[in-house]
PDB file of C-alpha atoms and ligand atoms in Angstrom:
ATOM      1  CA  UNK A   1     154.307 153.576  78.422  1.00  0.00           C
ATOM      2  CA  UNK A   2     152.165 150.724  79.672  1.00  0.00           C
ATOM      3  CA  UNK A   3     152.968 147.125  78.803  1.00  0.00           C
ATOM      4  CA  UNK A   4     149.867 147.133  76.599  1.00  0.00           C
ATOM      5  CA  UNK A   5     151.098 150.160  74.650  1.00  0.00           C
ATOM      6  CA  UNK A   6     154.475 148.476  74.212  1.00  0.00           C
ATOM      7  CA  UNK A   7     152.817 145.247  73.015  1.00  0.00           C
ATOM      8  CA  UNK A   8     150.819 147.241  70.477  1.00  0.00           C
ATOM      9  CA  UNK A   9     153.814 149.067  68.966  1.00  0.00           C
ATOM     10  CA  UNK A  10     154.217 146.343  66.328  1.00  0.00           C
ATOM     11  CA  UNK A  11     152.926 142.792  65.734  1.00  0.00           C
ATOM     12  CA  UNK A  12     156.320 141.238  66.501  1.00  0.00           C
ATOM     13  CA  UNK A  13     158.757 141.718  69.378  1.00  0.00           C
ATOM     14  CA  UNK A  14     162.213 140.547  68.304  1.00  0.00           C
ATOM     15  CA  UNK A  15     163.892 138.350  70.927  1.00  0.00           C
ATOM     16  CA  UNK A  16     167.548 139.278  70.644  1.00  0.00           C
ATOM     17  CA  UNK A  17     170.690 137.543  71.853  1.00  0.00           C
ATOM     18  CA  UNK A  18     173.723 139.831  71.576  1.00  0.00           C
ATOM     19  CA  UNK A  19     177.160 138.243  71.915  1.00  0.00           C
ATOM     20  CA  UNK A  20     179.136 141.382  71.064  1.00  0.00           C
ATOM     21  CA  UNK A  21     177.933 144.770  72.340  1.00  0.00           C
ATOM     22  CA  UNK A  22     179.312 146.378  69.171  1.00  0.00           C
ATOM     23  CA  UNK A  23     176.469 144.663  67.265  1.00  0.00           C
ATOM     24  CA  UNK A  24     173.769 146.191  69.448  1.00  0.00           C
ATOM     25  CA  UNK A  25     173.270 149.543  67.763  1.00  0.00           C
ATOM     26  CA  UNK A  26     173.315 148.345  64.147  1.00  0.00           C
ATOM     27  CA  UNK A  27     170.851 145.578  65.055  1.00  0.00           C
ATOM     28  CA  UNK A  28     168.479 148.002  66.811  1.00  0.00           C
ATOM     29  CA  UNK A  29     168.726 150.521  63.950  1.00  0.00           C
ATOM     30  CA  UNK A  30     167.950 147.805  61.413  1.00  0.00           C
ATOM     31  CA  UNK A  31     164.898 146.606  63.367  1.00  0.00           C
ATOM     32  CA  UNK A  32     163.517 150.102  63.896  1.00  0.00           C
ATOM     33  CA  UNK A  33     164.105 150.918  60.204  1.00  0.00           C
ATOM     34  CA  UNK A  34     162.010 147.859  59.401  1.00  0.00           C
ATOM     35  CA  UNK A  35     159.167 149.003  61.661  1.00  0.00           C
ATOM     36  CA  UNK A  36     159.738 146.960  64.827  1.00  0.00           C
ATOM     37  CA  UNK A  37     160.059 149.161  67.889  1.00  0.00           C
ATOM     38  CA  UNK A  38     159.785 147.060  71.054  1.00  0.00           C
ATOM     39  CA  UNK A  39     163.034 145.101  71.298  1.00  0.00           C
ATOM     40  CA  UNK A  40     163.661 142.367  73.862  1.00  0.00           C
ATOM     41  CA  UNK A  41     167.334 141.844  74.668  1.00  0.00           C
ATOM     42  CA  UNK A  42     167.817 138.595  76.566  1.00  0.00           C
ATOM     43  CA  UNK A  43     170.065 138.527  79.612  1.00  0.00           C
ATOM     44  CA  UNK A  44     171.759 135.390  78.363  1.00  0.00           C
ATOM     45  CA  UNK A  45     175.140 136.781  77.425  1.00  0.00           C
ATOM     46  CA  UNK A  46     177.764 138.855  79.233  1.00  0.00           C
ATOM     47  CA  UNK A  47     177.195 141.605  76.637  1.00  0.00           C
ATOM     48  CA  UNK A  48     173.438 141.890  77.300  1.00  0.00           C
ATOM     49  CA  UNK A  49     173.402 144.843  79.720  1.00  0.00           C
ATOM     50  CA  UNK A  50     175.766 146.894  77.594  1.00  0.00           C
ATOM     51  CA  UNK A  51     173.689 145.965  74.553  1.00  0.00           C
ATOM     52  CA  UNK A  52     170.548 147.316  76.270  1.00  0.00           C
ATOM     53  CA  UNK A  53     172.332 150.580  77.066  1.00  0.00           C
ATOM     54  CA  UNK A  54     173.554 150.927  73.475  1.00  0.00           C
ATOM     55  CA  UNK A  55     170.213 150.066  71.884  1.00  0.00           C
ATOM     56  CA  UNK A  56     168.406 152.490  74.194  1.00  0.00           C
ATOM     57  CA  UNK A  57     170.243 155.315  72.376  1.00  0.00           C
ATOM     58  CA  UNK A  58     168.579 154.407  69.071  1.00  0.00           C
ATOM     59  CA  UNK A  59     165.734 156.770  68.254  1.00  0.00           C
ATOM     60  CA  UNK A  60     162.395 155.025  68.103  1.00  0.00           C
ATOM     61  CA  UNK A  61     163.577 151.893  69.896  1.00  0.00           C
ATOM     62  CA  UNK A  62     161.787 150.849  73.078  1.00  0.00           C
ATOM     63  CA  UNK A  63     164.308 148.461  74.566  1.00  0.00           C
ATOM     64  CA  UNK A  64     163.426 145.881  77.191  1.00  0.00           C
ATOM     65  CA  UNK A  65     165.209 143.054  78.929  1.00  0.00           C
ATOM     66  CA  UNK A  66     164.247 139.415  78.506  1.00  0.00           C
ATOM     67  CA  UNK A  67     165.185 136.274  80.407  1.00  0.00           C
ATOM     68  CA  UNK A  68     164.948 138.286  83.635  1.00  0.00           C
ATOM     69  CA  UNK A  69     164.853 135.637  86.348  1.00  0.00           C
ATOM     70  CA  UNK A  70     164.939 137.558  89.633  1.00  0.00           C
ATOM     71  CA  UNK A  71     164.803 140.927  91.347  1.00  0.00           C
ATOM     72  CA  UNK A  72     168.556 141.554  91.087  1.00  0.00           C
ATOM     73  CA  UNK A  73     168.490 141.084  87.317  1.00  0.00           C
ATOM     74  CA  UNK A  74     165.416 143.295  87.079  1.00  0.00           C
ATOM     75  CA  UNK A  75     167.321 146.092  88.808  1.00  0.00           C
ATOM     76  CA  UNK A  76     170.418 145.603  86.635  1.00  0.00           C
ATOM     77  CA  UNK A  77     168.282 145.703  83.496  1.00  0.00           C
ATOM     78  CA  UNK A  78     166.487 148.880  84.586  1.00  0.00           C
ATOM     79  CA  UNK A  79     169.798 150.513  85.446  1.00  0.00           C
ATOM     80  CA  UNK A  80     171.030 149.684  81.950  1.00  0.00           C
ATOM     81  CA  UNK A  81     167.988 151.459  80.526  1.00  0.00           C
ATOM     82  CA  UNK A  82     165.449 148.688  79.983  1.00  0.00           C
ATOM     83  CA  UNK A  83     161.943 150.150  79.653  1.00  0.00           C
ATOM     84  CA  UNK A  84     160.138 146.835  80.015  1.00  0.00           C
ATOM     85  CA  UNK A  85     160.888 143.475  81.562  1.00  0.00           C
ATOM     86  CA  UNK A  86     160.154 140.012  80.160  1.00  0.00           C
ATOM     87  CA  UNK A  87     160.617 136.762  82.057  1.00  0.00           C
ATOM     88  CA  UNK A  88     160.226 133.146  80.951  1.00  0.00           C
ATOM     89  CA  UNK A  89     158.075 132.358  83.995  1.00  0.00           C
ATOM     90  CA  UNK A  90     156.395 134.058  86.933  1.00  0.00           C
ATOM     91  CA  UNK A  91     157.554 134.058  90.528  1.00  0.00           C
ATOM     92  CA  UNK A  92     155.893 136.069  93.284  1.00  0.00           C
ATOM     93  CA  UNK A  93     159.224 137.761  94.056  1.00  0.00           C
ATOM     94  CA  UNK A  94     159.823 138.967  90.529  1.00  0.00           C
ATOM     95  CA  UNK A  95     156.182 139.917  90.055  1.00  0.00           C
ATOM     96  CA  UNK A  96     156.120 141.995  93.214  1.00  0.00           C
ATOM     97  CA  UNK A  97     159.445 143.665  92.359  1.00  0.00           C
ATOM     98  CA  UNK A  98     158.203 144.666  88.898  1.00  0.00           C
ATOM     99  CA  UNK A  99     154.970 146.079  90.328  1.00  0.00           C
ATOM    100  CA  UNK A 100     156.850 147.951  93.057  1.00  0.00           C
ATOM    101  CA  UNK A 101     159.240 149.514  90.485  1.00  0.00           C
ATOM    102  CA  UNK A 102     156.249 150.339  88.221  1.00  0.00           C
ATOM    103  CA  UNK A 103     158.114 148.870  85.252  1.00  0.00           C
ATOM    104  CA  UNK A 104     156.037 147.378  82.428  1.00  0.00           C
ATOM    105  CA  UNK A 105     156.246 143.626  82.949  1.00  0.00           C
ATOM    106  CA  UNK A 106     155.484 140.653  80.721  1.00  0.00           C
ATOM    107  CA  UNK A 107     155.955 137.415  82.636  1.00  0.00           C
ATOM    108  CA  UNK A 108     155.855 133.993  81.019  1.00  0.00           C
ATOM    109  CA  UNK A 109     152.876 131.703  81.622  1.00  0.00           C
ATOM    110  CA  UNK A 110     152.244 128.231  80.277  1.00  0.00           C
ATOM    111  CA  UNK A 111     149.077 127.091  82.057  1.00  0.00           C
ATOM    112  CA  UNK A 112     145.995 128.174  84.003  1.00  0.00           C
ATOM    113  CA  UNK A 113     147.763 128.105  87.382  1.00  0.00           C
ATOM    114  CA  UNK A 114     150.455 130.491  86.132  1.00  0.00           C
ATOM    115  CA  UNK A 115     147.813 132.890  84.840  1.00  0.00           C
ATOM    116  CA  UNK A 116     145.884 132.742  88.125  1.00  0.00           C
ATOM    117  CA  UNK A 117     149.034 133.596  90.063  1.00  0.00           C
ATOM    118  CA  UNK A 118     149.584 136.549  87.758  1.00  0.00           C
ATOM    119  CA  UNK A 119     146.010 137.747  88.178  1.00  0.00           C
ATOM    120  CA  UNK A 120     146.389 137.455  91.965  1.00  0.00           C
ATOM    121  CA  UNK A 121     149.362 139.831  91.722  1.00  0.00           C
ATOM    122  CA  UNK A 122     147.318 142.252  89.625  1.00  0.00           C
ATOM    123  CA  UNK A 123     148.952 141.402  86.282  1.00  0.00           C
ATOM    124  CA  UNK A 124     146.998 140.968  83.083  1.00  0.00           C
ATOM    125  CA  UNK A 125     149.542 140.808  80.272  1.00  0.00           C
ATOM    126  CA  UNK A 126     151.551 137.659  79.746  1.00  0.00           C
ATOM    127  CA  UNK A 127     154.052 135.993  77.455  1.00  0.00           C
ATOM    128  CA  UNK A 128     152.728 132.513  76.534  1.00  0.00           C
ATOM    129  CA  UNK A 129     155.955 130.541  76.699  1.00  0.00           C
ATOM    130  CA  UNK A 130     157.168 128.239  75.254  1.00  0.00           C
ATOM    131  CA  UNK A 131     154.219 128.728  72.925  1.00  0.00           C
ATOM    132  CA  UNK A 132     154.611 125.989  70.335  1.00  0.00           C
ATOM    133  CA  UNK A 133     155.520 123.217  72.780  1.00  0.00           C
ATOM    134  CA  UNK A 134     152.959 124.262  75.422  1.00  0.00           C
ATOM    135  CA  UNK A 135     150.168 123.116  73.140  1.00  0.00           C
ATOM    136  CA  UNK A 136     150.349 125.720  70.405  1.00  0.00           C
ATOM    137  CA  UNK A 137     147.373 127.678  69.132  1.00  0.00           C
ATOM    138  CA  UNK A 138     144.772 125.149  70.408  1.00  0.00           C
ATOM    139  CA  UNK A 139     146.140 125.419  73.958  1.00  0.00           C
ATOM    140  CA  UNK A 140     146.068 129.189  73.861  1.00  0.00           C
ATOM    141  CA  UNK A 141     142.525 129.181  72.507  1.00  0.00           C
ATOM    142  CA  UNK A 142     141.461 126.891  75.358  1.00  0.00           C
ATOM    143  CA  UNK A 143     143.174 129.074  77.963  1.00  0.00           C
ATOM    144  CA  UNK A 144     141.538 132.266  76.760  1.00  0.00           C
ATOM    145  CA  UNK A 145     138.114 130.737  77.499  1.00  0.00           C
ATOM    146  CA  UNK A 146     138.301 131.174  81.282  1.00  0.00           C
ATOM    147  CA  UNK A 147     140.646 134.160  81.070  1.00  0.00           C
ATOM    148  CA  UNK A 148     138.832 136.406  78.637  1.00  0.00           C
ATOM    149  CA  UNK A 149     140.463 139.650  79.770  1.00  0.00           C
ATOM    150  CA  UNK A 150     144.151 138.787  79.648  1.00  0.00           C
ATOM    151  CA  UNK A 151     146.393 139.926  76.790  1.00  0.00           C
ATOM    152  CA  UNK A 152     149.118 137.726  75.410  1.00  0.00           C
ATOM    153  CA  UNK A 153     152.395 137.637  73.523  1.00  0.00           C
ATOM    154  CA  UNK A 154     153.109 134.036  72.486  1.00  0.00           C
ATOM    155  CA  UNK A 155     156.824 133.322  72.124  1.00  0.00           C
ATOM    156  CA  UNK A 156     158.844 130.190  71.456  1.00  0.00           C
ATOM    157  CA  UNK A 157     158.612 128.432  68.119  1.00  0.00           C
ATOM    158  CA  UNK A 158     156.944 131.356  66.335  1.00  0.00           C
ATOM    159  CA  UNK A 159     158.077 132.112  62.795  1.00  0.00           C
ATOM    160  CA  UNK A 160     157.164 134.591  60.068  1.00  0.00           C
ATOM    161  CA  UNK A 161     155.090 131.798  58.500  1.00  0.00           C
ATOM    162  CA  UNK A 162     153.112 130.648  61.545  1.00  0.00           C
ATOM    163  CA  UNK A 163     152.776 134.082  63.207  1.00  0.00           C
ATOM    164  CA  UNK A 164     149.445 134.850  61.452  1.00  0.00           C
ATOM    165  CA  UNK A 165     147.720 131.882  63.180  1.00  0.00           C
ATOM    166  CA  UNK A 166     148.675 133.332  66.549  1.00  0.00           C
ATOM    167  CA  UNK A 167     147.987 136.957  65.690  1.00  0.00           C
ATOM    168  CA  UNK A 168     144.488 135.981  64.552  1.00  0.00           C
ATOM    169  CA  UNK A 169     143.536 135.292  68.183  1.00  0.00           C
ATOM    170  CA  UNK A 170     141.756 138.263  69.708  1.00  0.00           C
ATOM    171  CA  UNK A 171     143.750 138.334  72.954  1.00  0.00           C
ATOM    172  CA  UNK A 172     147.105 138.074  71.182  1.00  0.00           C
ATOM    173  CA  UNK A 173     148.479 141.605  70.794  1.00  0.00           C
ATOM    174  CA  UNK A 174     151.868 140.576  69.419  1.00  0.00           C
ATOM    175  CA  UNK A 175     154.196 137.605  69.119  1.00  0.00           C
ATOM    176  CA  UNK A 176     157.842 137.276  70.080  1.00  0.00           C
ATOM    177  CA  UNK A 177     160.537 135.555  68.115  1.00  0.00           C
ATOM    178  CA  UNK A 178     164.242 135.212  67.616  1.00  0.00           C
ATOM    179  CA  UNK A 179     164.136 134.690  63.854  1.00  0.00           C
ATOM    180  CA  UNK A 180     164.712 138.370  63.100  1.00  0.00           C
ATOM    181  CA  UNK A 181     168.243 138.477  64.447  1.00  0.00           C
ATOM    182  CA  UNK A 182     170.306 135.437  63.448  1.00  0.00           C
ATOM    183  CA  UNK A 183     173.491 134.687  65.365  1.00  0.00           C
ATOM    184  CA  UNK A 184     176.809 136.252  64.439  1.00  0.00           C
ATOM    185  CA  UNK A 185     177.843 139.381  62.568  1.00  0.00           C
ATOM    186  CA  UNK A 186     174.611 141.254  61.836  1.00  0.00           C
ATOM    187  CA  UNK A 187     173.501 141.533  58.221  1.00  0.00           C
ATOM    188  CA  UNK A 188     171.751 144.866  58.576  1.00  0.00           C
ATOM    189  CA  UNK A 189     169.983 144.785  55.207  1.00  0.00           C
ATOM    190  CA  UNK A 190     168.661 141.282  55.848  1.00  0.00           C
ATOM    191  CA  UNK A 191     167.450 142.212  59.347  1.00  0.00           C
ATOM    192  CA  UNK A 192     165.651 145.300  58.037  1.00  0.00           C
ATOM    193  CA  UNK A 193     164.036 143.211  55.329  1.00  0.00           C
ATOM    194  CA  UNK A 194     162.823 140.564  57.821  1.00  0.00           C
ATOM    195  CA  UNK A 195     161.604 143.314  60.147  1.00  0.00           C
ATOM    196  CA  UNK A 196     159.597 144.911  57.309  1.00  0.00           C
ATOM    197  CA  UNK A 197     157.889 141.595  56.610  1.00  0.00           C
ATOM    198  CA  UNK A 198     157.189 141.048  60.308  1.00  0.00           C
ATOM    199  CA  UNK A 199     155.865 144.587  60.756  1.00  0.00           C
ATOM    200  CA  UNK A 200     153.433 143.984  57.895  1.00  0.00           C
ATOM    201  CA  UNK A 201     151.787 141.053  59.727  1.00  0.00           C
ATOM    202  CA  UNK A 202     148.288 141.917  60.888  1.00  0.00           C
ATOM    203  CA  UNK A 203     147.771 141.871  64.640  1.00  0.00           C
TER     204      UNK A 203
HETATM  205  C1  3PG B   1     162.509 133.336  74.115  1.00  0.00           C
HETATM  206  O1  3PG B   1     163.396 133.496  74.887  1.00  0.00           O
HETATM  207  O2  3PG B   1     161.463 133.970  74.172  1.00  0.00           O
HETATM  208  C2  3PG B   1     162.677 132.261  73.091  1.00  0.00           C
HETATM  209  O3  3PG B   1     163.949 131.722  73.127  1.00  0.00           O
HETATM  210  C3  3PG B   1     162.387 132.717  71.725  1.00  0.00           C
HETATM  211  O4  3PG B   1     161.925 131.615  71.095  1.00  0.00           O
HETATM  212  P1  3PG B   1     162.310 131.311  69.581  1.00  0.00           P
HETATM  213  O5  3PG B   1     163.806 131.223  69.529  1.00  0.00           O
HETATM  214  O6  3PG B   1     161.636 129.993  69.280  1.00  0.00           O
HETATM  215  O7  3PG B   1     161.774 132.440  68.748  1.00  0.00           O
END
């Protein structure tokens, strides 16, 4: 699967922080049941790699790793079963490693220089991060002027309510957000319900 195919699986990519690996499967099942298939598990907790491995067993889930900061973490995430890699920013080292491994890669960009570095590496799909505080929808609109061919997944400050403004932009294929999986013991019914609503957003 290409990164573009993954971005087009659903209008929202849940950004997931798992504290307890035992929560991983029920959370992934609830999201998939609600119609969200690309799942970003952030490498921010000791349970993250095990969570990726557990979620990867859920039918229909395409599980990726987020908050990947360097080549070593990229390799750990891939070993755990991550099928795509998301990073908050773009370094040449991480970009080259992702390209070399042929793993779908969505690096964070926040300005024109970041995008130009990505294009230099041969990348064309980016996470606009942190979206709301990097100028919001007007900033993204301005950036897509000179970069008419890139495809984007804004993340950071996106909610069910403001997602439509972002998804209305032509180059935005999906948005990312953590609202779908609140902290703590997962409420599977509530997660499925939020996922249904998110999956019904129009990209
Ligand atoms: C991320 O890592 O992409 C962000 O923490 C998600 O941002 P949000 O919590 O504002 O959705």
